[in-house]
Amino acid sequence: MKNIIIVATGGTIAGSGKVGKATNYQAGKINIKEIIDSIPMINEVANLKAIQLFNVDSNEMNEEHWIILANKINDLASQKNVDGIVVTHGTDTLDETAYFLNLTINTYKPVVLTGAMRPASATSADGPINLYQAVCLASCDDALGHGVMAVFSSTIYSGRDIQKISNFKTDAFDQKDFGCLGYMNDDKVMMFSRTFKKHTLQSVFSEKPITELPPVGIVYYYAGAKPDILTMMAQNHRGIVIIGSGSGNYSQAWLNEIETLGAQGIIFVRASRVNQGIVYESDVFDPHNVCIPSNTLSGQKARVLLMLALSVTQNTKEIKRIFNEY
Ligand code: SIN
């Protein structure tokens, strides 16, 4: 049997509330050992060891948690007798952690995130099946070299593209226009596709441990939004991700302010508030190439990549290349 480590960080999978109810509970309450004990057969899949690294609602996760988690996983993955790692995590910010780990983990071994939409105390809690299948995936040779993945509702997602699409249903995730990497049929892994974007061992950000990240903020564009929000954000951020309308668009007043702040050294990325499609270079909304298009990354994932990119270079052209490769 493979040796799999479960690193627990909290979330609804460790949530507790009124017995039987699926809503109005507290995330990050139950110890991972208790969750493992509630799953029949899980110990027949792999030799399991559990580490309770944090026990928080994922809205409490921040850059420091990401760095601690990445260092812990890199340390575990470097051990010969560890075959794979599962991370339990709240669903609210799972997409951000998954992408950060996908870029900073230095291993070909499977690293699989999972969580739950219903707390452990609910009727038909979804955490146990998700965790069971995450352990099955982390134990499977077909999962090697895919980068960081996530398992949810019997579906395998890539850490780059996973996004939360429902804040209510148990089938809460999707992978934009790209479908998914595969499915879980009970304990069986069925892989169908692979990402072309750089991750884990090919990622320049996994070459040495990250110790800190530069401040990058996100600003949301809406009809009538005043540009002063950009001016304020620029006061204490090195980079700004704009969640624009359509394909990363905004008003002329925003364009003027972006060009002014860009000339002062603020690095801008254009993402979109539309979930599907792509943000590409635009002669209309970025005529002087001040903004870097996020391609298919959501605003919050573009922020993760911009923080990492700014930790290795300040050059806009170089950061644009990074956004095309990752
Ligand atoms: C959280 O993200 O920690 C709470 C919500 C969830 O896990 O579904």
mmCIF file of C-alpha atoms and ligand atoms in Angstrom:
data_model
loop_
_atom_site.group_PDB
_atom_site.id
_atom_site.type_symbol
_atom_site.label_atom_id
_atom_site.label_comp_id
_atom_site.label_asym_id
_atom_site.label_seq_id
_atom_site.Cartn_x
_atom_site.Cartn_y
_atom_site.Cartn_z
ATOM 1 C CA MET A 1 0.000 0.000 0.000
ATOM 2 C CA LYS A 2 1.086 3.575 -0.685
ATOM 3 C CA ASN A 3 1.945 5.995 2.134
ATOM 4 C CA ILE A 4 -0.324 9.025 1.976
ATOM 5 C CA ILE A 5 -0.194 12.033 4.286
ATOM 6 C CA ILE A 6 -3.371 14.022 4.892
ATOM 7 C CA VAL A 7 -2.631 17.665 5.752
ATOM 8 C CA ALA A 8 -5.748 19.194 7.291
ATOM 9 C CA THR A 9 -6.389 22.938 7.170
ATOM 10 C CA GLY A 10 -10.079 23.144 8.182
ATOM 11 C CA GLY A 11 -13.106 24.193 6.137
ATOM 12 C CA THR A 12 -16.618 22.814 6.012
ATOM 13 C CA ILE A 13 -15.275 19.284 5.723
ATOM 14 C CA ALA A 14 -14.259 19.841 9.368
ATOM 15 C CA GLY A 15 -17.403 21.850 10.088
ATOM 16 C CA SER A 16 -19.878 21.242 12.871
ATOM 17 C CA GLY A 17 -23.409 22.504 13.459
ATOM 18 C CA LYS A 18 -26.880 21.308 14.421
ATOM 19 C CA VAL A 19 -26.965 17.542 13.834
ATOM 20 C CA GLY A 20 -28.512 16.739 10.460
ATOM 21 C CA LYS A 21 -28.522 20.326 9.140
ATOM 22 C CA ALA A 22 -26.470 21.408 6.124
ATOM 23 C CA THR A 23 -26.395 25.157 6.789
ATOM 24 C CA ASN A 24 -25.548 27.492 9.685
ATOM 25 C CA TYR A 25 -22.509 25.699 11.043
ATOM 26 C CA GLN A 26 -18.946 26.594 11.936
ATOM 27 C CA ALA A 27 -16.167 25.547 9.569
ATOM 28 C CA GLY A 28 -12.853 24.247 10.918
ATOM 29 C CA LYS A 29 -14.032 22.641 14.179
ATOM 30 C CA ILE A 30 -13.464 18.881 13.882
ATOM 31 C CA ASN A 31 -10.085 17.175 14.041
ATOM 32 C CA ILE A 32 -8.966 15.340 10.909
ATOM 33 C CA LYS A 33 -8.570 12.070 12.877
ATOM 34 C CA GLU A 34 -12.299 12.133 13.686
ATOM 35 C CA ILE A 35 -13.144 12.630 10.000
ATOM 36 C CA ILE A 36 -10.873 9.765 8.930
ATOM 37 C CA ASP A 37 -12.461 7.502 11.574
ATOM 38 C CA SER A 38 -15.885 8.216 10.039
ATOM 39 C CA ILE A 39 -14.877 6.848 6.611
ATOM 40 C CA PRO A 40 -15.323 3.107 6.119
ATOM 41 C CA MET A 41 -12.553 1.359 4.124
ATOM 42 C CA ILE A 42 -10.245 4.380 3.886
ATOM 43 C CA ASN A 43 -7.486 2.560 5.760
ATOM 44 C CA GLU A 44 -7.617 -0.202 3.155
ATOM 45 C CA VAL A 45 -6.660 2.245 0.391
ATOM 46 C CA ALA A 46 -3.341 3.476 1.825
ATOM 47 C CA ASN A 47 -1.231 3.764 4.954
ATOM 48 C CA LEU A 48 -2.484 7.070 6.249
ATOM 49 C CA LYS A 49 -0.875 9.659 8.459
ATOM 50 C CA ALA A 50 -2.739 12.859 9.327
ATOM 51 C CA ILE A 51 -1.330 16.258 10.221
ATOM 52 C CA GLN A 52 -3.606 18.974 11.574
ATOM 53 C CA LEU A 53 -1.694 21.982 10.203
ATOM 54 C CA PHE A 54 -4.494 24.540 10.721
ATOM 55 C CA ASN A 55 -8.191 24.280 11.493
ATOM 56 C CA VAL A 56 -9.706 27.410 9.997
ATOM 57 C CA ASP A 57 -12.514 28.601 7.792
ATOM 58 C CA SER A 58 -10.719 29.097 4.459
ATOM 59 C CA ASN A 59 -11.672 32.782 4.526
ATOM 60 C CA GLU A 60 -8.987 33.067 7.219
ATOM 61 C CA MET A 61 -6.321 31.675 4.873
ATOM 62 C CA ASN A 62 -3.751 34.229 3.751
ATOM 63 C CA GLU A 63 -0.315 34.407 2.134
ATOM 64 C CA GLU A 64 1.411 33.279 5.365
ATOM 65 C CA HIS A 65 -0.782 30.155 5.527
ATOM 66 C CA TRP A 66 0.016 29.421 1.849
ATOM 67 C CA ILE A 67 3.752 29.677 2.481
ATOM 68 C CA ILE A 68 3.600 27.446 5.592
ATOM 69 C CA LEU A 69 1.459 24.919 3.703
ATOM 70 C CA ALA A 70 3.712 24.892 0.617
ATOM 71 C CA ASN A 71 6.830 24.438 2.766
ATOM 72 C CA LYS A 72 5.164 21.604 4.696
ATOM 73 C CA ILE A 73 4.117 19.811 1.490
ATOM 74 C CA ASN A 74 7.555 20.272 -0.078
ATOM 75 C CA ASP A 75 9.140 18.847 3.053
ATOM 76 C CA LEU A 76 6.771 15.838 3.100
ATOM 77 C CA ALA A 77 7.084 15.219 -0.646
ATOM 78 C CA SER A 78 10.877 15.117 -0.379
ATOM 79 C CA GLN A 79 10.633 12.107 1.962
ATOM 80 C CA LYS A 80 11.203 8.798 0.162
ATOM 81 C CA ASN A 81 8.501 6.978 2.121
ATOM 82 C CA VAL A 82 5.782 9.512 1.218
ATOM 83 C CA ASP A 83 3.918 8.652 -1.995
ATOM 84 C CA GLY A 84 1.263 11.343 -2.099
ATOM 85 C CA ILE A 85 -0.355 14.162 -0.154
ATOM 86 C CA VAL A 86 -3.997 15.102 0.385
ATOM 87 C CA VAL A 87 -4.933 18.549 1.672
ATOM 88 C CA THR A 88 -8.339 19.148 3.251
ATOM 89 C CA HIS A 89 -9.431 22.762 2.782
ATOM 90 C CA GLY A 90 -12.451 25.045 2.883
ATOM 91 C CA THR A 91 -14.142 25.455 -0.470
ATOM 92 C CA ASP A 92 -14.374 29.259 -0.420
ATOM 93 C CA THR A 93 -10.726 29.938 -1.239
ATOM 94 C CA LEU A 94 -9.669 26.454 -2.332
ATOM 95 C CA ASP A 95 -9.122 27.708 -5.888
ATOM 96 C CA GLU A 96 -6.488 30.208 -4.730
ATOM 97 C CA THR A 97 -4.584 27.748 -2.525
ATOM 98 C CA ALA A 98 -4.710 25.093 -5.252
ATOM 99 C CA TYR A 99 -3.133 27.459 -7.798
ATOM 100 C CA PHE A 100 -0.515 28.743 -5.344
ATOM 101 C CA LEU A 101 0.515 25.158 -4.531
ATOM 102 C CA ASN A 102 0.434 24.191 -8.227
ATOM 103 C CA LEU A 103 3.095 26.862 -8.821
ATOM 104 C CA THR A 104 5.243 26.343 -5.721
ATOM 105 C CA ILE A 105 5.292 22.601 -5.010
ATOM 106 C CA ASN A 106 8.462 20.880 -6.138
ATOM 107 C CA THR A 107 7.362 17.295 -6.757
ATOM 108 C CA TYR A 108 5.842 15.018 -9.365
ATOM 109 C CA LYS A 109 4.060 13.116 -6.557
ATOM 110 C CA PRO A 110 0.288 13.591 -6.401
ATOM 111 C CA VAL A 111 -0.942 16.480 -4.272
ATOM 112 C CA VAL A 112 -4.743 16.505 -4.074
ATOM 113 C CA LEU A 113 -6.992 19.071 -2.408
ATOM 114 C CA THR A 114 -10.500 18.309 -1.274
ATOM 115 C CA GLY A 115 -13.223 19.698 0.961
ATOM 116 C CA ALA A 116 -16.956 19.627 1.444
ATOM 117 C CA MET A 117 -20.041 21.750 1.031
ATOM 118 C CA ARG A 118 -21.851 20.137 3.960
ATOM 119 C CA PRO A 119 -20.422 20.031 7.481
ATOM 120 C CA ALA A 120 -19.424 16.718 9.040
ATOM 121 C CA SER A 121 -22.553 16.894 11.239
ATOM 122 C CA ALA A 122 -24.990 17.148 8.279
ATOM 123 C CA THR A 123 -27.217 14.408 6.859
ATOM 124 C CA SER A 124 -25.354 12.975 3.852
ATOM 125 C CA ALA A 125 -22.227 15.000 4.475
ATOM 126 C CA ASP A 126 -20.127 15.063 1.287
ATOM 127 C CA GLY A 127 -16.755 15.337 3.060
ATOM 128 C CA PRO A 128 -16.201 11.600 3.685
ATOM 129 C CA ILE A 129 -16.657 10.531 0.025
ATOM 130 C CA ASN A 130 -14.558 13.469 -1.194
ATOM 131 C CA LEU A 131 -11.735 12.624 1.221
ATOM 132 C CA TYR A 132 -11.944 8.924 0.411
ATOM 133 C CA GLN A 133 -11.650 9.641 -3.322
ATOM 134 C CA ALA A 134 -8.852 12.177 -2.786
ATOM 135 C CA VAL A 135 -6.847 9.486 -0.973
ATOM 136 C CA CYS A 136 -7.587 7.018 -3.800
ATOM 137 C CA LEU A 137 -6.370 9.576 -6.365
ATOM 138 C CA ALA A 138 -3.223 10.426 -4.373
ATOM 139 C CA SER A 139 -2.446 6.685 -4.208
ATOM 140 C CA CYS A 140 -2.772 6.134 -7.953
ATOM 141 C CA ASP A 141 0.166 6.096 -10.400
ATOM 142 C CA ASP A 142 -2.040 7.721 -13.068
ATOM 143 C CA ALA A 143 -2.080 10.844 -10.890
ATOM 144 C CA LEU A 144 1.700 11.365 -11.120
ATOM 145 C CA GLY A 145 2.931 14.510 -12.866
ATOM 146 C CA HIS A 146 -0.438 16.272 -13.262
ATOM 147 C CA GLY A 147 0.460 19.096 -10.897
ATOM 148 C CA VAL A 148 -1.712 19.929 -7.926
ATOM 149 C CA MET A 149 -5.244 18.615 -8.363
ATOM 150 C CA ALA A 150 -8.544 18.730 -6.514
ATOM 151 C CA VAL A 151 -11.260 16.114 -6.140
ATOM 152 C CA PHE A 152 -14.847 17.108 -5.630
ATOM 153 C CA SER A 153 -18.111 15.275 -6.375
ATOM 154 C CA SER A 154 -16.278 12.399 -8.090
ATOM 155 C CA THR A 155 -14.557 14.842 -10.453
ATOM 156 C CA ILE A 156 -10.821 15.541 -10.790
ATOM 157 C CA TYR A 157 -9.824 19.174 -11.416
ATOM 158 C CA SER A 158 -6.508 20.885 -12.112
ATOM 159 C CA GLY A 159 -5.212 23.334 -9.513
ATOM 160 C CA ARG A 160 -4.783 25.911 -12.284
ATOM 161 C CA ASP A 161 -8.326 25.919 -13.565
ATOM 162 C CA ILE A 162 -10.591 24.827 -10.719
ATOM 163 C CA GLN A 163 -13.151 27.414 -9.683
ATOM 164 C CA LYS A 164 -16.086 27.423 -7.301
ATOM 165 C CA ILE A 165 -19.279 27.854 -9.284
ATOM 166 C CA SER A 166 -21.955 27.151 -6.677
ATOM 167 C CA ASN A 167 -22.136 28.422 -3.113
ATOM 168 C CA PHE A 168 -24.968 26.002 -2.308
ATOM 169 C CA LYS A 169 -24.797 22.698 -4.206
ATOM 170 C CA THR A 170 -22.489 19.813 -3.310
ATOM 171 C CA ASP A 171 -21.287 19.741 -6.942
ATOM 172 C CA ALA A 172 -19.716 23.126 -6.358
ATOM 173 C CA PHE A 173 -16.729 23.239 -8.718
ATOM 174 C CA ASP A 174 -15.932 23.419 -12.402
ATOM 175 C CA GLN A 175 -12.943 24.019 -14.621
ATOM 176 C CA LYS A 176 -14.096 26.841 -16.925
ATOM 177 C CA ASP A 177 -14.382 25.838 -20.591
ATOM 178 C CA PHE A 178 -11.821 23.096 -20.058
ATOM 179 C CA GLY A 179 -14.055 20.434 -18.513
ATOM 180 C CA CYS A 180 -12.085 18.415 -15.970
ATOM 181 C CA LEU A 181 -9.004 16.187 -15.830
ATOM 182 C CA GLY A 182 -11.007 13.071 -15.091
ATOM 183 C CA TYR A 183 -13.489 11.271 -12.889
ATOM 184 C CA MET A 184 -13.458 9.059 -9.837
ATOM 185 C CA ASN A 185 -15.619 5.960 -10.080
ATOM 186 C CA ASP A 186 -15.728 5.011 -6.392
ATOM 187 C CA ASP A 187 -12.054 4.236 -5.762
ATOM 188 C CA LYS A 188 -11.056 4.036 -9.454
ATOM 189 C CA VAL A 189 -9.237 6.888 -11.165
ATOM 190 C CA MET A 190 -10.152 7.722 -14.776
ATOM 191 C CA MET A 191 -7.891 10.447 -16.212
ATOM 192 C CA PHE A 192 -8.842 12.003 -19.559
ATOM 193 C CA SER A 193 -6.831 15.181 -20.023
ATOM 194 C CA ARG A 194 -3.738 17.073 -18.933
ATOM 195 C CA THR A 195 -2.910 20.768 -18.586
ATOM 196 C CA PHE A 196 -0.355 22.344 -20.963
ATOM 197 C CA LYS A 197 0.472 25.117 -18.521
ATOM 198 C CA LYS A 198 3.648 24.944 -16.412
ATOM 199 C CA HIS A 199 3.337 23.653 -12.862
ATOM 200 C CA THR A 200 5.227 22.021 -9.975
ATOM 201 C CA LEU A 201 8.612 20.746 -11.225
ATOM 202 C CA GLN A 202 8.554 22.965 -14.351
ATOM 203 C CA SER A 203 7.625 26.047 -12.346
ATOM 204 C CA VAL A 204 10.346 28.599 -11.655
ATOM 205 C CA PHE A 205 8.493 29.432 -8.415
ATOM 206 C CA SER A 206 9.064 25.941 -7.017
ATOM 207 C CA GLU A 207 12.855 26.140 -7.315
ATOM 208 C CA LYS A 208 13.430 27.632 -3.870
ATOM 209 C CA PRO A 209 11.205 28.170 -0.836
ATOM 210 C CA ILE A 210 9.034 31.295 -0.929
ATOM 211 C CA THR A 211 9.515 33.403 2.190
ATOM 212 C CA GLU A 212 7.301 36.399 1.437
ATOM 213 C CA LEU A 213 5.024 37.779 -1.258
ATOM 214 C CA PRO A 214 4.722 41.371 -2.470
ATOM 215 C CA PRO A 215 1.388 43.152 -1.908
ATOM 216 C CA VAL A 216 -1.005 42.802 -4.845
ATOM 217 C CA GLY A 217 -4.616 43.974 -4.681
ATOM 218 C CA ILE A 218 -7.737 43.363 -6.735
ATOM 219 C CA VAL A 219 -10.140 46.056 -7.943
ATOM 220 C CA TYR A 220 -13.556 45.229 -9.396
ATOM 221 C CA TYR A 221 -14.899 47.316 -12.272
ATOM 222 C CA TYR A 222 -18.627 48.109 -12.535
ATOM 223 C CA ALA A 223 -20.643 50.631 -14.567
ATOM 224 C CA GLY A 224 -19.888 54.068 -13.172
ATOM 225 C CA ALA A 225 -16.912 52.934 -11.024
ATOM 226 C CA LYS A 226 -14.717 55.928 -10.147
ATOM 227 C CA PRO A 227 -10.981 55.576 -10.858
ATOM 228 C CA ASP A 228 -9.941 56.847 -7.417
ATOM 229 C CA ILE A 229 -10.189 53.293 -6.090
ATOM 230 C CA LEU A 230 -7.148 52.524 -8.298
ATOM 231 C CA THR A 231 -5.292 55.541 -6.895
ATOM 232 C CA MET A 232 -5.989 54.378 -3.343
ATOM 233 C CA MET A 233 -5.020 50.773 -4.051
ATOM 234 C CA ALA A 234 -1.751 51.912 -5.632
ATOM 235 C CA GLN A 235 -0.683 53.607 -2.379
ATOM 236 C CA ASN A 236 0.279 50.332 -0.711
ATOM 237 C CA HIS A 237 0.355 47.706 -3.470
ATOM 238 C CA ARG A 238 3.052 46.875 -6.010
ATOM 239 C CA GLY A 239 0.579 45.260 -8.371
ATOM 240 C CA ILE A 240 -3.139 45.580 -9.107
ATOM 241 C CA VAL A 241 -5.391 43.037 -10.779
ATOM 242 C CA ILE A 242 -8.413 44.626 -12.402
ATOM 243 C CA ILE A 243 -11.516 42.489 -12.651
ATOM 244 C CA GLY A 244 -12.880 44.213 -15.714
ATOM 245 C CA SER A 245 -16.146 43.769 -17.588
ATOM 246 C CA GLY A 246 -16.317 41.616 -20.742
ATOM 247 C CA SER A 247 -12.812 40.690 -21.839
ATOM 248 C CA GLY A 248 -11.127 42.716 -19.069
ATOM 249 C CA ASN A 249 -12.600 46.120 -19.978
ATOM 250 C CA TYR A 250 -13.256 49.421 -18.171
ATOM 251 C CA SER A 251 -14.020 53.083 -18.830
ATOM 252 C CA GLN A 252 -11.769 55.729 -20.408
ATOM 253 C CA ALA A 253 -11.364 57.326 -16.953
ATOM 254 C CA TRP A 254 -9.962 54.034 -15.630
ATOM 255 C CA LEU A 255 -7.659 53.704 -18.637
ATOM 256 C CA ASN A 256 -6.255 57.192 -17.966
ATOM 257 C CA GLU A 257 -5.602 56.387 -14.289
ATOM 258 C CA ILE A 258 -4.079 52.990 -15.136
ATOM 259 C CA GLU A 259 -1.660 54.697 -17.555
ATOM 260 C CA THR A 260 -0.722 57.316 -14.932
ATOM 261 C CA LEU A 261 -0.103 54.711 -12.222
ATOM 262 C CA GLY A 262 1.607 52.349 -14.674
ATOM 263 C CA ALA A 263 4.115 55.129 -15.457
ATOM 264 C CA GLN A 264 4.811 55.304 -11.694
ATOM 265 C CA GLY A 265 5.742 51.595 -11.639
ATOM 266 C CA ILE A 266 2.514 49.858 -10.605
ATOM 267 C CA ILE A 267 2.101 46.591 -12.514
ATOM 268 C CA PHE A 268 -1.434 45.946 -13.780
ATOM 269 C CA VAL A 269 -3.151 42.736 -14.878
ATOM 270 C CA ARG A 270 -6.530 42.713 -16.627
ATOM 271 C CA ALA A 271 -8.853 39.832 -15.661
ATOM 272 C CA SER A 272 -12.589 39.538 -16.228
ATOM 273 C CA ARG A 273 -15.723 39.339 -14.123
ATOM 274 C CA VAL A 274 -17.075 36.925 -16.781
ATOM 275 C CA ASN A 275 -16.328 33.307 -15.869
ATOM 276 C CA GLN A 276 -15.853 31.847 -19.335
ATOM 277 C CA GLY A 277 -13.654 32.980 -22.213
ATOM 278 C CA ILE A 278 -10.271 34.700 -22.337
ATOM 279 C CA VAL A 279 -8.782 38.131 -21.641
ATOM 280 C CA TYR A 280 -6.454 39.020 -24.520
ATOM 281 C CA GLU A 281 -4.373 42.045 -25.526
ATOM 282 C CA SER A 282 -6.530 45.033 -26.483
ATOM 283 C CA ASP A 283 -5.635 48.080 -28.582
ATOM 284 C CA VAL A 284 -8.774 49.757 -27.244
ATOM 285 C CA PHE A 285 -8.590 49.092 -23.503
ATOM 286 C CA ASP A 286 -4.798 48.957 -23.254
ATOM 287 C CA PRO A 287 -3.376 50.869 -26.258
ATOM 288 C CA HIS A 288 0.065 51.412 -24.675
ATOM 289 C CA ASN A 289 0.539 47.894 -23.286
ATOM 290 C CA VAL A 290 0.420 48.873 -19.631
ATOM 291 C CA CYS A 291 -1.778 45.956 -18.560
ATOM 292 C CA ILE A 292 -0.966 42.262 -18.751
ATOM 293 C CA PRO A 293 -3.894 40.096 -19.889
ATOM 294 C CA SER A 294 -4.788 37.330 -17.404
ATOM 295 C CA ASN A 295 -5.646 34.935 -20.254
ATOM 296 C CA THR A 296 -8.030 32.455 -18.636
ATOM 297 C CA LEU A 297 -7.078 33.086 -14.996
ATOM 298 C CA SER A 298 -9.755 34.464 -12.694
ATOM 299 C CA GLY A 299 -8.933 37.688 -10.855
ATOM 300 C CA GLN A 300 -7.964 35.901 -7.640
ATOM 301 C CA LYS A 301 -5.746 33.415 -9.486
ATOM 302 C CA ALA A 302 -4.169 36.229 -11.535
ATOM 303 C CA ARG A 303 -3.323 37.847 -8.180
ATOM 304 C CA VAL A 304 -1.558 34.665 -7.038
ATOM 305 C CA LEU A 305 0.525 34.557 -10.225
ATOM 306 C CA LEU A 306 1.271 38.295 -10.149
ATOM 307 C CA MET A 307 2.545 38.048 -6.549
ATOM 308 C CA LEU A 308 4.841 35.184 -7.505
ATOM 309 C CA ALA A 309 5.944 36.900 -10.724
ATOM 310 C CA LEU A 310 6.743 40.141 -8.870
ATOM 311 C CA SER A 311 8.901 38.166 -6.465
ATOM 312 C CA VAL A 312 11.242 37.309 -9.372
ATOM 313 C CA THR A 313 10.968 40.302 -11.762
ATOM 314 C CA GLN A 314 9.558 43.822 -12.158
ATOM 315 C CA ASN A 315 9.682 43.705 -15.948
ATOM 316 C CA THR A 316 6.235 43.929 -17.580
ATOM 317 C CA LYS A 317 7.296 42.032 -20.723
ATOM 318 C CA GLU A 318 8.736 39.234 -18.587
ATOM 319 C CA ILE A 319 5.582 39.090 -16.447
ATOM 320 C CA LYS A 320 3.496 38.917 -19.633
ATOM 321 C CA ARG A 321 5.559 35.912 -20.733
ATOM 322 C CA ILE A 322 4.955 34.318 -17.317
ATOM 323 C CA PHE A 323 1.200 34.844 -17.711
ATOM 324 C CA ASN A 324 1.327 33.087 -21.079
ATOM 325 C CA GLU A 325 3.288 30.118 -19.707
ATOM 326 C CA TYR A 326 1.537 29.493 -16.410
HETATM 327 C C1 SIN B 1 -14.609 27.500 4.097
HETATM 328 O O1 SIN B 1 -14.257 27.808 2.969
HETATM 329 O O2 SIN B 1 -13.823 27.229 5.010
HETATM 330 C C2 SIN B 1 -16.064 27.471 4.434
HETATM 331 C C3 SIN B 1 -16.899 27.034 3.307
HETATM 332 C C4 SIN B 1 -16.605 25.643 2.835
HETATM 333 O O3 SIN B 1 -15.653 24.977 3.177
HETATM 334 O O4 SIN B 1 -17.473 25.177 2.031
#
